[in-house]
């Protein structure tokens, strides 16, 4: 993979990860409260707007990335964020790492590595 696709892929990975984590932080707490009050509280969270901004930027970066690679390679490389998000979920939110989740993420990581090497 040449320099520009690598930079775009890394940017996409960072923006997607920060966007998902920001949404998780904004949505944390009060999950049982599905009334309007909960939604107004979330809308006032700066993290919600960080997440929205990240996803808007990610959209632009993703389009640029897909112009440089075949769709099948680009989409597979885009799946690597699942690995990163699982690790951050474990570290930041104490989410469980079951053997099935670890096996699935390991398969995704291997697939991304094979695509990257086969470039």
PDB file of C-alpha atoms in Angstrom:
ATOM      1  CA  UNK A   1       0.000   0.000   0.000  1.00  0.00           C
ATOM      2  CA  UNK A   2       1.416   3.395  -0.943  1.00  0.00           C
ATOM      3  CA  UNK A   3       1.702   6.397   1.347  1.00  0.00           C
ATOM      4  CA  UNK A   4      -1.558   8.275   0.625  1.00  0.00           C
ATOM      5  CA  UNK A   5      -3.918   5.282   1.058  1.00  0.00           C
ATOM      6  CA  UNK A   6      -2.100   4.417   4.285  1.00  0.00           C
ATOM      7  CA  UNK A   7      -2.577   7.957   5.624  1.00  0.00           C
ATOM      8  CA  UNK A   8      -6.254   7.952   4.610  1.00  0.00           C
ATOM      9  CA  UNK A   9      -6.810   4.494   6.124  1.00  0.00           C
ATOM     10  CA  UNK A  10      -5.183   5.541   9.398  1.00  0.00           C
ATOM     11  CA  UNK A  11      -7.195   8.781   9.460  1.00  0.00           C
ATOM     12  CA  UNK A  12     -10.380   6.824   8.802  1.00  0.00           C
ATOM     13  CA  UNK A  13      -9.531   4.397  11.600  1.00  0.00           C
ATOM     14  CA  UNK A  14      -8.875   7.198  14.097  1.00  0.00           C
ATOM     15  CA  UNK A  15     -11.970   9.213  13.145  1.00  0.00           C
ATOM     16  CA  UNK A  16     -14.240   6.156  13.248  1.00  0.00           C
ATOM     17  CA  UNK A  17     -12.857   5.020  16.596  1.00  0.00           C
ATOM     18  CA  UNK A  18     -13.104   8.449  18.222  1.00  0.00           C
ATOM     19  CA  UNK A  19     -16.623   8.856  16.815  1.00  0.00           C
ATOM     20  CA  UNK A  20     -17.848   5.563  18.274  1.00  0.00           C
ATOM     21  CA  UNK A  21     -16.189   6.155  21.647  1.00  0.00           C
ATOM     22  CA  UNK A  22     -17.599   9.687  21.802  1.00  0.00           C
ATOM     23  CA  UNK A  23     -21.119   8.360  21.129  1.00  0.00           C
ATOM     24  CA  UNK A  24     -20.677   5.707  23.825  1.00  0.00           C
ATOM     25  CA  UNK A  25     -19.565   8.341  26.352  1.00  0.00           C
ATOM     26  CA  UNK A  26     -22.460  10.648  25.419  1.00  0.00           C
ATOM     27  CA  UNK A  27     -24.982   7.817  25.761  1.00  0.00           C
ATOM     28  CA  UNK A  28     -23.609   6.472  29.058  1.00  0.00           C
ATOM     29  CA  UNK A  29     -25.826   6.722  32.083  1.00  0.00           C
ATOM     30  CA  UNK A  30     -29.573   6.841  32.273  1.00  0.00           C
ATOM     31  CA  UNK A  31     -30.131   4.028  29.801  1.00  0.00           C
ATOM     32  CA  UNK A  32     -33.407   3.148  31.431  1.00  0.00           C
ATOM     33  CA  UNK A  33     -34.693   6.675  30.896  1.00  0.00           C
ATOM     34  CA  UNK A  34     -36.094   6.707  27.354  1.00  0.00           C
ATOM     35  CA  UNK A  35     -38.089   9.857  27.811  1.00  0.00           C
ATOM     36  CA  UNK A  36     -37.313  13.192  26.186  1.00  0.00           C
ATOM     37  CA  UNK A  37     -35.244  14.283  29.179  1.00  0.00           C
ATOM     38  CA  UNK A  38     -32.617  11.653  28.421  1.00  0.00           C
ATOM     39  CA  UNK A  39     -32.419  12.695  24.779  1.00  0.00           C
ATOM     40  CA  UNK A  40     -32.062  16.371  25.687  1.00  0.00           C
ATOM     41  CA  UNK A  41     -29.295  15.474  28.128  1.00  0.00           C
ATOM     42  CA  UNK A  42     -27.474  13.564  25.410  1.00  0.00           C
ATOM     43  CA  UNK A  43     -27.906  16.407  22.921  1.00  0.00           C
ATOM     44  CA  UNK A  44     -26.223  18.732  25.406  1.00  0.00           C
ATOM     45  CA  UNK A  45     -23.198  16.450  25.735  1.00  0.00           C
ATOM     46  CA  UNK A  46     -20.106  17.799  23.940  1.00  0.00           C
ATOM     47  CA  UNK A  47     -19.119  14.202  23.232  1.00  0.00           C
ATOM     48  CA  UNK A  48     -22.175  13.759  21.023  1.00  0.00           C
ATOM     49  CA  UNK A  49     -21.036  16.633  18.828  1.00  0.00           C
ATOM     50  CA  UNK A  50     -17.454  15.355  18.787  1.00  0.00           C
ATOM     51  CA  UNK A  51     -18.815  12.054  17.512  1.00  0.00           C
ATOM     52  CA  UNK A  52     -20.935  13.702  14.835  1.00  0.00           C
ATOM     53  CA  UNK A  53     -17.981  15.799  13.692  1.00  0.00           C
ATOM     54  CA  UNK A  54     -15.739  12.736  13.533  1.00  0.00           C
ATOM     55  CA  UNK A  55     -18.247  10.841  11.421  1.00  0.00           C
ATOM     56  CA  UNK A  56     -18.680  13.756   9.015  1.00  0.00           C
ATOM     57  CA  UNK A  57     -14.905  13.974   8.554  1.00  0.00           C
ATOM     58  CA  UNK A  58     -14.665  10.196   8.314  1.00  0.00           C
ATOM     59  CA  UNK A  59     -17.177  10.220   5.466  1.00  0.00           C
ATOM     60  CA  UNK A  60     -14.951  12.543   3.435  1.00  0.00           C
ATOM     61  CA  UNK A  61     -11.800  10.558   4.239  1.00  0.00           C
ATOM     62  CA  UNK A  62     -13.580   7.291   3.412  1.00  0.00           C
ATOM     63  CA  UNK A  63     -14.626   8.571  -0.005  1.00  0.00           C
ATOM     64  CA  UNK A  64     -11.061   9.666  -0.736  1.00  0.00           C
ATOM     65  CA  UNK A  65      -9.756   6.280   0.440  1.00  0.00           C
ATOM     66  CA  UNK A  66     -12.164   4.347  -1.788  1.00  0.00           C
ATOM     67  CA  UNK A  67     -11.060   6.316  -4.846  1.00  0.00           C
ATOM     68  CA  UNK A  68      -7.566   4.859  -4.419  1.00  0.00           C
ATOM     69  CA  UNK A  69      -8.326   1.179  -3.775  1.00  0.00           C
ATOM     70  CA  UNK A  70     -10.623  -1.497  -5.153  1.00  0.00           C
ATOM     71  CA  UNK A  71     -13.857  -1.642  -3.155  1.00  0.00           C
ATOM     72  CA  UNK A  72     -13.225  -5.200  -1.884  1.00  0.00           C
ATOM     73  CA  UNK A  73      -9.867  -4.207  -0.381  1.00  0.00           C
ATOM     74  CA  UNK A  74     -11.065  -0.881   0.999  1.00  0.00           C
ATOM     75  CA  UNK A  75     -14.060  -2.315   2.805  1.00  0.00           C
ATOM     76  CA  UNK A  76     -12.032  -5.146   4.318  1.00  0.00           C
ATOM     77  CA  UNK A  77      -9.378  -2.725   5.556  1.00  0.00           C
ATOM     78  CA  UNK A  78     -12.169  -0.557   6.950  1.00  0.00           C
ATOM     79  CA  UNK A  79     -13.247  -3.480   9.129  1.00  0.00           C
ATOM     80  CA  UNK A  80     -10.069  -3.242  11.185  1.00  0.00           C
ATOM     81  CA  UNK A  81     -11.782  -0.626  13.355  1.00  0.00           C
ATOM     82  CA  UNK A  82     -13.700  -3.522  14.935  1.00  0.00           C
ATOM     83  CA  UNK A  83     -10.435  -4.768  16.444  1.00  0.00           C
ATOM     84  CA  UNK A  84      -9.531  -1.347  17.802  1.00  0.00           C
ATOM     85  CA  UNK A  85     -13.029  -0.718  19.167  1.00  0.00           C
ATOM     86  CA  UNK A  86     -13.112  -4.051  20.971  1.00  0.00           C
ATOM     87  CA  UNK A  87      -9.808  -3.291  22.683  1.00  0.00           C
ATOM     88  CA  UNK A  88     -10.910   0.221  23.643  1.00  0.00           C
ATOM     89  CA  UNK A  89     -14.251  -1.135  24.860  1.00  0.00           C
ATOM     90  CA  UNK A  90     -12.397  -3.508  27.143  1.00  0.00           C
ATOM     91  CA  UNK A  91      -9.969  -0.849  28.381  1.00  0.00           C
ATOM     92  CA  UNK A  92     -12.296   2.158  28.699  1.00  0.00           C
ATOM     93  CA  UNK A  93     -15.710   0.599  29.397  1.00  0.00           C
ATOM     94  CA  UNK A  94     -14.716  -2.734  31.009  1.00  0.00           C
ATOM     95  CA  UNK A  95     -16.611  -4.711  28.371  1.00  0.00           C
ATOM     96  CA  UNK A  96     -16.193  -8.487  28.374  1.00  0.00           C
ATOM     97  CA  UNK A  97     -13.806 -10.271  26.034  1.00  0.00           C
ATOM     98  CA  UNK A  98     -15.350 -13.670  25.498  1.00  0.00           C
ATOM     99  CA  UNK A  99     -13.414 -16.372  23.652  1.00  0.00           C
ATOM    100  CA  UNK A 100     -15.794 -16.056  20.681  1.00  0.00           C
ATOM    101  CA  UNK A 101     -15.239 -12.301  20.435  1.00  0.00           C
ATOM    102  CA  UNK A 102     -11.485 -12.702  20.629  1.00  0.00           C
ATOM    103  CA  UNK A 103     -11.574 -15.423  17.959  1.00  0.00           C
ATOM    104  CA  UNK A 104     -13.723 -13.282  15.684  1.00  0.00           C
ATOM    105  CA  UNK A 105     -11.492 -10.263  16.068  1.00  0.00           C
ATOM    106  CA  UNK A 106      -8.401 -12.403  15.479  1.00  0.00           C
ATOM    107  CA  UNK A 107      -9.915 -13.633  12.206  1.00  0.00           C
ATOM    108  CA  UNK A 108     -10.674 -10.049  11.162  1.00  0.00           C
ATOM    109  CA  UNK A 109      -7.114  -8.971  12.006  1.00  0.00           C
ATOM    110  CA  UNK A 110      -5.693 -11.891   9.992  1.00  0.00           C
ATOM    111  CA  UNK A 111      -7.902 -11.023   7.034  1.00  0.00           C
ATOM    112  CA  UNK A 112      -6.808  -7.396   7.100  1.00  0.00           C
ATOM    113  CA  UNK A 113      -3.160  -8.454   7.347  1.00  0.00           C
ATOM    114  CA  UNK A 114      -3.528 -10.802   4.369  1.00  0.00           C
ATOM    115  CA  UNK A 115      -5.134  -8.080   2.265  1.00  0.00           C
ATOM    116  CA  UNK A 116      -2.417  -5.624   3.294  1.00  0.00           C
ATOM    117  CA  UNK A 117       0.356  -8.066   2.372  1.00  0.00           C
ATOM    118  CA  UNK A 118      -1.275  -9.051  -0.896  1.00  0.00           C
ATOM    119  CA  UNK A 119      -1.572  -5.396  -2.025  1.00  0.00           C
TER     120      UNK A 119
END
